[in-house]
Coordinates of C-alpha atoms (C1' of nucleotides) in Angstrom, one line a residue:
Chain A
M91 CA 33.6 -8.6 -23.0
K92 CA 31.7 -11.4 -21.6
S93 CA 28.8 -10.8 -22.0
A94 CA 25.8 -12.5 -21.2
I95 CA 23.2 -10.4 -23.2
P96 CA 23.0 -9.1 -27.0
E97 CA 23.3 -5.5 -27.3
T98 CA 19.3 -5.1 -28.0
G99 CA 19.4 -2.4 -25.9
V100 CA 17.9 1.3 -26.3
P101 CA 17.7 3.4 -23.0
I102 CA 14.2 3.6 -21.1
T103 CA 13.9 7.4 -22.4
P104 CA 15.5 9.6 -24.7
P105 CA 17.3 11.3 -22.2
A106 CA 15.4 14.0 -21.6
A107 CA 13.0 14.1 -24.4
G108 CA 9.4 13.6 -23.5
N109 CA 8.7 9.6 -24.1
G110 CA 7.2 9.6 -27.0
G111 CA 4.7 6.5 -25.4
D112 CA 1.7 7.4 -24.1
R113 CA 1.9 4.6 -21.2
Q114 CA 1.6 7.6 -18.7
E115 CA 3.3 4.9 -17.0
T116 CA 5.2 7.0 -14.2
S117 CA 8.5 5.9 -12.7
L118 CA 11.7 4.8 -14.3
H119 CA 11.5 1.4 -12.0
G120 CA 8.1 1.2 -13.3
E121 CA 9.5 0.6 -17.0
V122 CA 12.0 -0.3 -16.3
L123 CA 10.4 -3.9 -14.2
L124 CA 8.2 -4.1 -17.4
R125 CA 11.1 -3.4 -19.6
L126 CA 13.0 -6.1 -17.7
R127 CA 10.5 -8.0 -17.3
D128 CA 9.6 -8.7 -21.5
Y129 CA 13.1 -8.4 -21.7
V130 CA 13.4 -11.5 -19.8
V131 CA 10.5 -13.5 -20.7
E132 CA 11.0 -13.7 -24.3
G133 CA 14.2 -15.5 -24.1
N134 CA 16.7 -12.1 -25.3
I135 CA 18.9 -13.6 -21.8
P136 CA 20.3 -17.1 -21.9
E137 CA 19.5 -19.7 -18.9
G138 CA 21.4 -18.9 -16.1
A139 CA 23.7 -16.6 -17.4
R140 CA 25.4 -14.2 -14.5
V141 CA 23.6 -11.3 -15.5
P142 CA 26.2 -8.4 -14.2
E143 CA 23.9 -5.4 -13.1
R144 CA 25.8 -2.9 -14.3
Q145 CA 25.5 -3.9 -17.3
L146 CA 22.2 -3.9 -17.7
C147 CA 22.2 -0.3 -15.9
D148 CA 24.4 0.3 -19.0
M149 CA 21.8 -1.1 -21.8
L150 CA 19.1 0.6 -19.9
G151 CA 20.6 4.1 -19.1
I152 CA 19.4 4.1 -15.7
S153 CA 21.4 3.8 -12.3
R154 CA 21.7 0.8 -10.3
T155 CA 19.2 1.6 -7.3
P156 CA 15.5 1.2 -10.1
L157 CA 17.3 -1.7 -11.6
R158 CA 18.0 -3.0 -8.0
E159 CA 14.2 -2.4 -7.0
A160 CA 13.0 -4.0 -10.2
L161 CA 15.4 -7.3 -9.9
K162 CA 14.2 -7.8 -7.0
V163 CA 10.8 -7.6 -7.8
L164 CA 11.6 -10.2 -11.6
A165 CA 12.6 -12.3 -8.9
A166 CA 10.4 -12.4 -6.3
E167 CA 7.7 -13.2 -9.6
G168 CA 10.5 -16.2 -9.4
L169 CA 11.6 -15.3 -13.1
I170 CA 15.4 -14.7 -12.3
E171 CA 17.3 -16.0 -9.1
L172 CA 19.2 -13.9 -6.4
L173 CA 22.2 -15.9 -5.2
P174 CA 23.6 -13.4 -2.6
N175 CA 26.2 -12.1 -3.3
R176 CA 26.8 -13.4 -6.8
G177 CA 23.9 -11.5 -8.3
A178 CA 20.9 -12.2 -10.6
R179 CA 20.4 -15.5 -13.2
V180 CA 17.6 -16.1 -15.9
R181 CA 16.0 -18.3 -13.6
Q182 CA 16.7 -22.0 -14.7
L183 CA 13.3 -24.0 -14.8
S184 CA 14.6 -27.9 -14.1
Q185 CA 11.8 -30.6 -15.8
R186 CA 10.2 -30.7 -12.4
D187 CA 9.7 -26.8 -11.9
L188 CA 8.1 -27.4 -15.4
E189 CA 6.0 -29.9 -14.2
E190 CA 4.6 -27.8 -11.3
L191 CA 3.9 -24.9 -13.0
F192 CA 1.9 -26.5 -15.6
D193 CA -0.3 -28.0 -12.6
V194 CA -0.7 -24.7 -11.5
M195 CA -1.7 -23.5 -14.8
A196 CA -4.0 -26.2 -15.2
G197 CA -5.6 -25.3 -11.8
L198 CA -5.3 -22.0 -12.6
E199 CA -7.4 -22.3 -15.2
S200 CA -9.2 -25.7 -14.4
L201 CA -11.1 -23.3 -11.7
A202 CA -11.4 -20.1 -14.1
G203 CA -13.7 -22.5 -16.5
R204 CA -15.9 -23.0 -13.1
L205 CA -16.2 -19.6 -12.4
A206 CA -16.8 -18.6 -16.2
C207 CA -20.0 -21.1 -15.7
E208 CA -21.4 -19.2 -13.5
L209 CA -21.6 -16.0 -15.2
I210 CA -20.6 -16.2 -18.9
T211 CA -22.8 -14.9 -21.2
D212 CA -24.4 -16.1 -24.4
E213 CA -22.2 -13.6 -26.4
E214 CA -19.5 -14.3 -25.1
I215 CA -19.5 -18.1 -25.4
A216 CA -20.4 -17.3 -28.8
A217 CA -17.4 -15.7 -29.1
I218 CA -15.9 -18.0 -28.2
E219 CA -17.2 -20.7 -30.6
R220 CA -15.9 -18.2 -33.5
L221 CA -12.4 -18.7 -32.3
H222 CA -12.8 -22.2 -31.9
Y223 CA -14.2 -22.6 -35.3
E224 CA -11.3 -20.4 -36.3
M225 CA -8.6 -22.7 -35.1
Y226 CA -10.7 -25.6 -36.1
G227 CA -9.5 -24.0 -40.3
H228 CA -5.8 -23.5 -39.2
Y229 CA -5.9 -27.5 -37.3
L230 CA -7.4 -28.8 -40.7
H231 CA -4.8 -26.0 -42.9
R232 CA -1.9 -27.7 -40.7
D233 CA -0.8 -24.2 -39.8
M234 CA 0.4 -24.6 -36.1
H235 CA 1.1 -21.1 -35.5
G236 CA -2.3 -19.5 -36.0
Y237 CA -3.7 -22.1 -34.4
F238 CA -1.7 -21.9 -31.4
R239 CA -2.3 -17.9 -31.1
I240 CA -6.0 -19.2 -31.3
N241 CA -5.8 -21.7 -29.0
Q242 CA -4.1 -18.6 -26.9
Q243 CA -7.3 -16.8 -27.4
I244 CA -9.4 -19.1 -26.2
H245 CA -7.4 -20.3 -23.2
E246 CA -7.8 -16.4 -22.3
S247 CA -11.3 -15.6 -22.9
I248 CA -12.0 -18.0 -20.3
V249 CA -10.6 -16.7 -17.7
A250 CA -11.5 -13.2 -18.9
A251 CA -15.3 -15.0 -18.4
A252 CA -14.6 -15.8 -14.9
R253 CA -14.1 -12.0 -14.0
N254 CA -11.9 -12.3 -11.4
E255 CA -8.9 -9.6 -12.2
T256 CA -6.6 -11.9 -8.8
L257 CA -7.3 -14.8 -11.4
K258 CA -6.1 -13.1 -14.6
T259 CA -3.0 -11.8 -12.8
T260 CA -1.6 -14.9 -11.2
Y261 CA -3.2 -16.3 -14.7
A262 CA -1.1 -14.0 -16.4
N263 CA 2.4 -14.2 -14.1
F264 CA 2.2 -18.3 -14.8
A265 CA 2.1 -18.0 -18.3
G266 CA 5.3 -15.6 -18.3
R267 CA 6.8 -17.6 -16.8
I268 CA 6.8 -20.6 -18.9
R269 CA 6.4 -18.4 -22.2
R270 CA 10.1 -19.8 -23.0
V271 CA 9.4 -23.0 -22.7
R272 CA 5.9 -22.7 -24.3
Y273 CA 7.4 -21.5 -27.5
S274 CA 9.7 -24.5 -28.1
A275 CA 7.2 -27.0 -27.2
N276 CA 4.5 -26.4 -29.2
F277 CA 4.7 -30.5 -29.9
A278 CA 5.3 -29.9 -33.3
R279 CA 5.3 -33.3 -34.5
K280 CA 3.4 -35.0 -32.6
R281 CA -0.2 -35.1 -35.2
Q282 CA -1.1 -37.1 -32.9
R283 CA -1.7 -34.7 -29.7
W284 CA -2.5 -31.9 -32.4
G285 CA -5.9 -34.1 -32.9
E286 CA -6.5 -34.6 -29.4
A287 CA -6.4 -31.4 -28.0
M288 CA -8.9 -30.4 -31.1
R289 CA -11.6 -33.3 -29.6
E290 CA -10.8 -32.4 -25.9
H291 CA -11.3 -28.3 -26.7
E292 CA -15.0 -29.4 -28.2
A293 CA -15.7 -30.8 -24.7
I294 CA -14.3 -28.3 -23.3
L295 CA -16.5 -26.0 -25.6
D296 CA -19.7 -28.4 -25.4
A297 CA -19.4 -27.6 -21.2
L298 CA -19.4 -24.5 -21.5
R299 CA -22.2 -24.5 -23.3
R300 CA -24.1 -26.2 -20.9
R301 CA -23.3 -23.7 -18.3
A302 CA -21.4 -27.8 -16.5
A303 CA -18.5 -26.1 -14.1
S304 CA -17.9 -28.8 -12.7
E305 CA -17.6 -31.1 -16.1
L306 CA -15.6 -28.2 -17.8
S307 CA -13.2 -28.2 -15.0
D308 CA -12.5 -31.8 -15.3
I309 CA -12.3 -31.5 -18.9
L310 CA -9.6 -28.4 -18.4
F311 CA -7.3 -29.6 -16.3
Q312 CA -7.2 -32.9 -18.0
H313 CA -6.4 -31.1 -20.9
L314 CA -3.9 -29.1 -19.8
R315 CA -2.5 -32.4 -17.8
N316 CA -2.7 -33.4 -21.3
K317 CA -0.6 -30.0 -22.5
R318 CA 1.9 -30.7 -20.3
S319 CA 3.2 -34.2 -21.2
A320 CA 3.6 -33.2 -24.4
A321 CA 5.5 -30.9 -23.1
I322 CA 8.0 -32.2 -21.3
D323 CA 8.2 -34.8 -23.5
H324 CA 9.4 -32.8 -26.5
L325 CA 11.4 -30.2 -23.8
A326 CA 13.0 -33.9 -22.9
E327 CA 13.2 -35.1 -26.5
G328 CA 15.5 -31.4 -27.5
Q329 CA 17.6 -31.5 -24.3
D330 CA 18.4 -34.8 -25.5
A331 CA 19.3 -34.2 -28.9
G332 CA 21.4 -30.8 -27.3
L333 CA 19.0 -28.5 -28.2
E334 CA 18.8 -25.4 -26.7
T335 CA 15.2 -23.9 -26.3
K336 CA 16.3 -20.7 -28.2
P337 CA 14.3 -18.0 -28.7
Q338 CA 12.2 -17.5 -31.6
G339 CA 10.6 -13.9 -32.7
D340 CA 6.8 -13.7 -32.2
Chain B
M215 CA 3.6 12.6 15.3
K216 CA 0.5 11.1 13.3
S217 CA 2.8 8.2 12.9
A218 CA 0.1 5.1 11.9
I219 CA 2.0 3.0 13.3
P220 CA 2.5 1.4 16.7
E221 CA 6.5 1.7 18.1
T222 CA 6.8 -1.8 17.9
G223 CA 10.4 -1.6 16.5
V224 CA 13.5 -3.9 16.8
P225 CA 16.6 -3.5 15.2
I226 CA 17.1 -6.2 12.8
T227 CA 20.8 -6.7 14.2
P228 CA 21.3 -5.6 17.6
P229 CA 23.5 -2.8 16.4
A230 CA 27.1 -4.5 16.1
A231 CA 26.1 -7.8 17.6
G232 CA 25.9 -10.8 16.1
N233 CA 22.6 -11.7 15.1
G234 CA 21.7 -13.6 17.7
G235 CA 18.8 -16.5 15.8
D236 CA 20.4 -18.5 14.0
R237 CA 18.8 -17.9 10.8
Q238 CA 21.2 -17.6 8.2
E239 CA 19.2 -15.7 6.2
T240 CA 21.9 -12.9 4.8
S241 CA 21.0 -10.1 3.0
L242 CA 19.8 -7.3 5.0
H243 CA 17.0 -6.6 2.1
G244 CA 15.8 -10.3 2.1
E245 CA 15.5 -10.3 6.6
V246 CA 13.7 -6.6 5.9
L247 CA 11.3 -8.2 3.4
L248 CA 10.6 -11.0 5.8
R249 CA 9.9 -8.9 8.5
L250 CA 7.7 -6.7 7.0
R251 CA 5.6 -8.8 5.9
D252 CA 5.0 -9.8 8.7
Y253 CA 4.5 -7.4 10.3
V254 CA 1.7 -6.5 7.8
V255 CA 0.6 -9.0 7.5
E256 CA -0.4 -9.3 11.4
G257 CA -2.0 -6.3 10.7
N258 CA 0.3 -4.0 12.6
I259 CA -0.5 -0.5 10.4
P260 CA -4.4 0.2 9.8
E261 CA -5.1 -0.3 5.9
G262 CA -4.7 2.6 4.0
A263 CA -2.5 4.0 6.3
R264 CA 0.0 6.3 4.7
V265 CA 3.4 4.7 5.6
P266 CA 6.5 7.0 5.9
E267 CA 9.5 5.1 4.8
R268 CA 11.9 6.8 6.9
Q269 CA 10.1 5.7 9.5
L270 CA 10.4 2.0 8.8
C271 CA 13.6 3.0 8.7
D272 CA 14.1 4.0 12.1
M273 CA 12.3 1.2 13.2
L274 CA 14.3 -1.2 10.9
G275 CA 17.5 0.9 11.6
I276 CA 18.0 0.6 8.2
S277 CA 18.7 2.6 5.2
R278 CA 16.1 3.6 2.7
T279 CA 17.4 1.5 0.3
P280 CA 16.7 -1.9 1.1
L281 CA 13.7 -0.7 2.6
R282 CA 12.5 0.6 -0.8
E283 CA 13.6 -3.1 -2.2
A284 CA 11.4 -5.1 -0.1
L285 CA 8.4 -2.9 0.1
K286 CA 8.3 -3.3 -4.0
V287 CA 8.7 -7.1 -4.1
L288 CA 5.4 -6.8 -0.8
A289 CA 3.6 -4.4 -3.3
A290 CA 4.0 -6.5 -6.1
E291 CA 2.4 -9.7 -3.4
G292 CA -0.8 -7.7 -3.7
L293 CA 0.1 -6.5 -0.3
I294 CA 0.5 -3.2 -0.1
E295 CA 0.2 -0.4 -2.7
L296 CA 2.6 1.9 -4.2
L297 CA 0.9 5.5 -5.0
P298 CA 4.0 6.8 -8.0
N299 CA 5.4 10.1 -5.9
R300 CA 3.0 9.4 -2.7
G301 CA 4.5 5.7 -0.9
A302 CA 3.2 3.1 0.6
R303 CA 0.4 2.1 1.6
V304 CA -0.8 -0.6 3.4
R305 CA -3.3 -2.1 0.4
Q306 CA -6.8 -1.9 1.4
L307 CA -9.5 -4.9 0.5
S308 CA -12.4 -4.1 -0.8
Q309 CA -15.2 -7.1 -0.5
R310 CA -14.7 -8.2 -4.5
D311 CA -11.1 -8.4 -4.0
L312 CA -11.8 -10.6 -0.9
E313 CA -14.1 -12.6 -2.5
E314 CA -11.7 -12.7 -5.4
L315 CA -9.3 -13.8 -3.3
F316 CA -10.9 -17.0 -1.5
D317 CA -12.4 -17.6 -5.1
V318 CA -8.4 -18.2 -6.7
M319 CA -7.7 -20.1 -2.6
A320 CA -11.0 -22.2 -3.8
G321 CA -8.8 -22.8 -6.7
L322 CA -5.5 -24.0 -5.3
E323 CA -7.1 -26.0 -2.5
S324 CA -9.2 -28.0 -5.4
L325 CA -6.4 -28.4 -7.4
A326 CA -4.4 -29.2 -4.3
G327 CA -7.0 -31.9 -4.1
R328 CA -7.0 -33.2 -7.7
L329 CA -3.4 -33.6 -7.6
A330 CA -2.5 -34.8 -3.8
C331 CA -5.1 -37.8 -4.9
E332 CA -2.4 -38.8 -6.8
L333 CA 0.3 -39.2 -5.0
I334 CA -0.7 -39.3 -1.6
T335 CA -0.2 -41.9 1.0
D336 CA -2.1 -43.9 3.3
E337 CA -0.4 -42.5 6.2
E338 CA -0.6 -39.3 4.7
I339 CA -4.0 -40.2 4.5
A340 CA -4.1 -41.1 8.3
A341 CA -2.6 -38.2 9.2
I342 CA -5.3 -35.9 8.1
E343 CA -7.0 -38.4 9.9
R344 CA -6.2 -37.3 13.5
L345 CA -6.2 -34.0 12.3
H346 CA -10.2 -34.6 11.7
Y347 CA -10.7 -35.6 14.6
E348 CA -9.2 -33.8 17.4
M349 CA -10.6 -30.8 15.2
Y350 CA -14.1 -32.7 15.9
G351 CA -13.3 -32.3 19.2
H352 CA -12.9 -28.7 19.2
Y353 CA -15.7 -28.6 17.3
L354 CA -17.9 -30.5 20.5
H355 CA -15.9 -29.0 22.5
R356 CA -17.3 -25.5 21.0
D357 CA -13.3 -24.4 21.4
M358 CA -13.0 -22.0 18.7
H359 CA -9.8 -21.7 18.7
G360 CA -8.8 -24.5 18.5
Y361 CA -10.8 -25.8 15.7
F362 CA -9.5 -23.6 14.2
R363 CA -5.6 -24.5 14.3
I364 CA -6.5 -27.7 13.3
N365 CA -8.7 -26.7 10.3
Q366 CA -5.1 -24.8 9.3
Q367 CA -3.6 -27.5 9.6
I368 CA -5.7 -29.9 7.9
H369 CA -5.9 -27.3 4.7
E370 CA -2.3 -27.4 4.7
S371 CA -1.5 -30.8 4.9
I372 CA -3.7 -31.7 1.4
V373 CA -1.5 -28.8 0.4
A374 CA 1.9 -30.4 0.7
A375 CA 0.6 -33.4 -0.1
A376 CA -0.2 -32.4 -3.4
R377 CA 3.5 -32.5 -3.6
N378 CA 3.6 -28.9 -5.7
E379 CA 6.2 -26.6 -4.2
T380 CA 5.5 -23.7 -6.2
L381 CA 1.5 -24.9 -5.8
K382 CA 2.6 -24.5 -2.0
T383 CA 5.0 -21.3 -2.3
T384 CA 1.3 -19.2 -4.1
Y385 CA -1.1 -20.8 -1.9
A386 CA 1.0 -19.1 1.2
N387 CA 0.9 -16.1 -0.9
F388 CA -2.3 -15.7 -1.1
A389 CA -3.2 -17.5 2.7
G390 CA -1.3 -14.2 3.2
R391 CA -2.5 -12.1 1.8
I392 CA -6.2 -12.9 3.9
R393 CA -4.2 -13.9 6.7
R394 CA -6.6 -10.4 8.3
V395 CA -9.8 -10.9 7.4
R396 CA -9.7 -14.7 7.5
Y397 CA -9.1 -14.1 11.3
S398 CA -11.7 -11.6 12.1
A399 CA -14.3 -13.5 9.6
N400 CA -14.1 -17.0 12.0
F401 CA -17.7 -16.7 11.2
A402 CA -17.7 -16.9 15.3
R403 CA -21.4 -17.1 15.6
K404 CA -22.9 -19.0 12.9
R405 CA -23.0 -22.1 14.4
Q406 CA -25.0 -23.7 11.7
R407 CA -22.5 -23.0 9.4
W408 CA -19.9 -24.5 11.6
G409 CA -22.1 -28.2 11.4
E410 CA -22.1 -27.8 7.2
A411 CA -18.7 -27.1 7.5
M412 CA -17.7 -29.9 9.7
R413 CA -19.9 -32.5 7.4
E414 CA -18.0 -31.0 4.6
H415 CA -15.0 -31.8 6.2
E416 CA -15.5 -35.4 5.7
A417 CA -17.1 -35.4 3.2
I418 CA -13.6 -34.8 2.1
L419 CA -12.3 -37.1 3.7
D420 CA -14.0 -39.7 2.3
A421 CA -13.1 -38.4 -0.8
L422 CA -9.5 -38.5 -0.2
R423 CA -9.7 -42.3 1.5
R424 CA -11.1 -43.4 -2.5
R425 CA -8.6 -40.6 -4.3
A426 CA -11.6 -39.5 -6.1
A427 CA -9.2 -36.4 -7.1
S428 CA -12.6 -35.0 -9.9
E429 CA -15.4 -35.3 -6.5
L430 CA -12.5 -34.3 -3.8
S431 CA -12.0 -30.9 -6.1
D432 CA -15.3 -30.2 -6.4
I433 CA -16.0 -30.8 -2.4
L434 CA -13.0 -28.3 -2.1
F435 CA -13.6 -25.5 -4.1
Q436 CA -17.8 -25.6 -2.6
H437 CA -15.9 -25.8 0.6
L438 CA -14.3 -23.3 0.3
R439 CA -16.6 -20.8 -1.6
N440 CA -18.7 -21.7 1.7
K441 CA -16.0 -20.0 3.4
R442 CA -16.1 -17.4 1.6
S443 CA -20.0 -16.8 1.5
A444 CA -19.7 -16.7 5.7
A445 CA -16.5 -14.8 5.3
I446 CA -17.8 -12.0 3.5
D447 CA -21.3 -12.0 5.4
H448 CA -19.4 -11.7 8.9
L449 CA -16.9 -9.1 7.5
A450 CA -20.3 -7.1 6.1
E451 CA -22.0 -7.5 9.5
G452 CA -18.7 -6.4 10.9
Q453 CA -18.5 -3.2 8.7
D454 CA -21.8 -2.4 8.9
A455 CA -22.0 -2.0 12.8
G456 CA -18.4 0.0 12.9
L457 CA -16.6 -3.2 13.6
E458 CA -12.7 -2.8 13.0
T459 CA -10.2 -5.5 11.5
K460 CA -8.8 -5.7 14.2
P461 CA -5.0 -7.4 15.0
Q462 CA -5.8 -10.4 17.2
G463 CA -2.7 -12.3 18.9
D464 CA -2.3 -15.4 17.3
Chain C
dA47 C1' 54.0 -27.5 -14.8
dA48 C1' 50.1 -27.9 -11.4
dG49 C1' 48.7 -26.4 -7.9
dA50 C1' 47.9 -23.0 -3.6
dC51 C1' 48.5 -18.6 -2.2
dA52 C1' 47.9 -13.6 -2.7
dA53 C1' 47.0 -9.2 -4.9
dA54 C1' 44.7 -6.8 -8.1
dA55 C1' 40.4 -5.7 -10.5
dA56 C1' 34.8 -6.2 -10.4
dA57 C1' 31.1 -7.2 -8.9
dT58 C1' 27.7 -6.7 -5.0
dG59 C1' 25.5 -4.6 -0.7
dA60 C1' 23.9 -1.1 1.6
dA61 C1' 24.4 3.9 2.8
dT62 C1' 24.8 8.8 1.7
dG63 C1' 23.3 12.8 -0.9
dC64 C1' 20.1 15.3 -3.8
dA65 C1' 17.1 16.9 -7.6
dA66 C1' 11.7 17.1 -8.1
dA67 C1' 7.6 16.6 -6.3
dA68 C1' 3.7 16.6 -2.4
dT69 C1' 2.3 18.2 1.7
dA70 C1' 2.1 21.2 5.3
dG71 C1' 1.7 25.2 6.9
dC72 C1' 1.4 30.6 6.4
dT73 C1' 0.2 35.0 5.0
dC74 C1' -3.4 37.6 2.1
dC75 C1' -7.4 39.3 0.8
dA76 C1' -12.8 39.1 0.2
Chain D
dT101 C1' -14.1 34.4 9.3
dG102 C1' -13.1 31.4 6.3
dG103 C1' -10.5 30.2 1.6
dA104 C1' -7.0 30.6 -2.1
dG105 C1' -2.4 31.4 -3.5
dC106 C1' 2.3 31.2 -2.1
dT107 C1' 5.9 29.4 0.8
dA108 C1' 9.0 26.1 3.6
dT109 C1' 8.9 21.7 5.2
dT110 C1' 8.6 16.6 3.9
dT111 C1' 8.8 12.6 1.0
dT112 C1' 10.1 10.2 -2.5
dG113 C1' 13.2 8.9 -6.7
dC114 C1' 17.4 8.5 -8.5
dA115 C1' 22.4 8.6 -8.7
dT116 C1' 26.3 8.4 -6.7
dT117 C1' 30.1 6.5 -3.3
dC118 C1' 31.5 3.4 1.0
dA119 C1' 32.4 -1.1 2.0
dT120 C1' 32.4 -5.7 1.5
dT121 C1' 32.2 -9.7 -1.1
dT122 C1' 33.2 -12.3 -5.2
dT123 C1' 36.1 -13.5 -9.2
dT124 C1' 40.4 -12.8 -11.4
dT125 C1' 45.1 -12.5 -12.6
dG126 C1' 49.6 -12.9 -11.8
dT127 C1' 53.6 -15.1 -8.8
dC128 C1' 55.4 -18.4 -6.0
dT129 C1' 56.2 -23.4 -3.9
dT130 C1' 57.1 -28.1 -4.4

DNA sequence: AAGACAAAAAATGAATGCAAAATAGCTCCA
DNA sequence: TGGAGCTATTTTGCATTCATTTTTTGTCTT
């Protein structure tokens, strides 16, 4: 068997027992969609690898119909590619694709900041401040993992403060697309960039406190632009060195 | 028959003859997707109306499998809703939904402007200038339809100048979602707003000439924000007056 | 022995079939 | 006469089946 998929599969619903989780998710195909999306996003399938439907069906314990529906949706989301008569592959992101994705993310966060300034409460800002100082602590301790976790929380808080569900959903979609590279692009050794990022975050917080929408928008865009450069650089190095974007646990 | 769909249906492929169009689009489901998307976007199905699968199948001359795949994709795109066990409905956009969508569009155009400033050529700017003056002509002649057509071309040119296919696709997606309301939201009577819009467009062009990215970003956002207000106002009036968003030809 | 052709096997795309859920239609009762 | 409850029809969700297309494998030719 030349399977490209590691055998991590667990059937979706223990064949006929009540589904243990309280997730009221109806419809098999919806469940399949969630499962498959996570499965792809988390990098369980090698990029560009062909993914036989049958195998996924066996893995998920379903028939091809709902699976194919889910695949179509994932393709529309940009996570996978569907080649006519030749099956599905995990979409391979070129450097250009990544640049584009980062830029769109930058635009979305920039927008989020702008909108957030309109209605954000003092409490929300205070919460972000707390996250900021927590992140600063991780920075001082050189705790990369903790830093990144809080960093994401800050950005998500800003998106949440924009009070725009459509934006939030779109943001989450794009975040999912680049999640795998994001992991590997933690500019691990770029100490200098790290310091820069901290300063940028201070500027973000400052602009947010003053509700300076336009300014915050600029800062966020530039911040993400810099992140993009760091990620692309890191990735390019990694590729040159032959390092694959290996999936790594959360 | 209580059909909600007007009988405009033409089978996708003249049953067994070679497909007349040179559109090499393979795969029935892809064709169905395009057809159905247009069909929905153009407002052929009343909002919120239930749409039996069978009827769409008959209309398109296909079986339910590819149709359902297309429906799932359209749902993921936000054009329709899929209620479990209760079929598909054309998504009804609340006023809040529209506000959110307009804001996201504003963010995307704002981003497009910012990016465009980085690489746009003098020729591209000249082309936009030509469009601008053409639009100005329509403005002077109070030719609403022509004005709007060129207006869209200008905005699309800016998005194109951003040189970001991902952005372009995303933009197109959102544009499709609000297309039906856009038509009806031509702030038809708002002469004052029209003049404002023209002035904003001049500012856009000015910033673009100077490649003033940040400034252009602000102007575009504000421009779209104003458009949003006009659209929402108009729509609210229309609803009060009981005017439905009736589809109108291109 | 290498490449080309052909047949077999497998995978995809779409249609059909079947069970469960929802809607409608109808009867019966207050 | 109006409404609650039950039955019948329709509709949805998923599995299965069938027809093409692709891929693989084996053989033959040069």
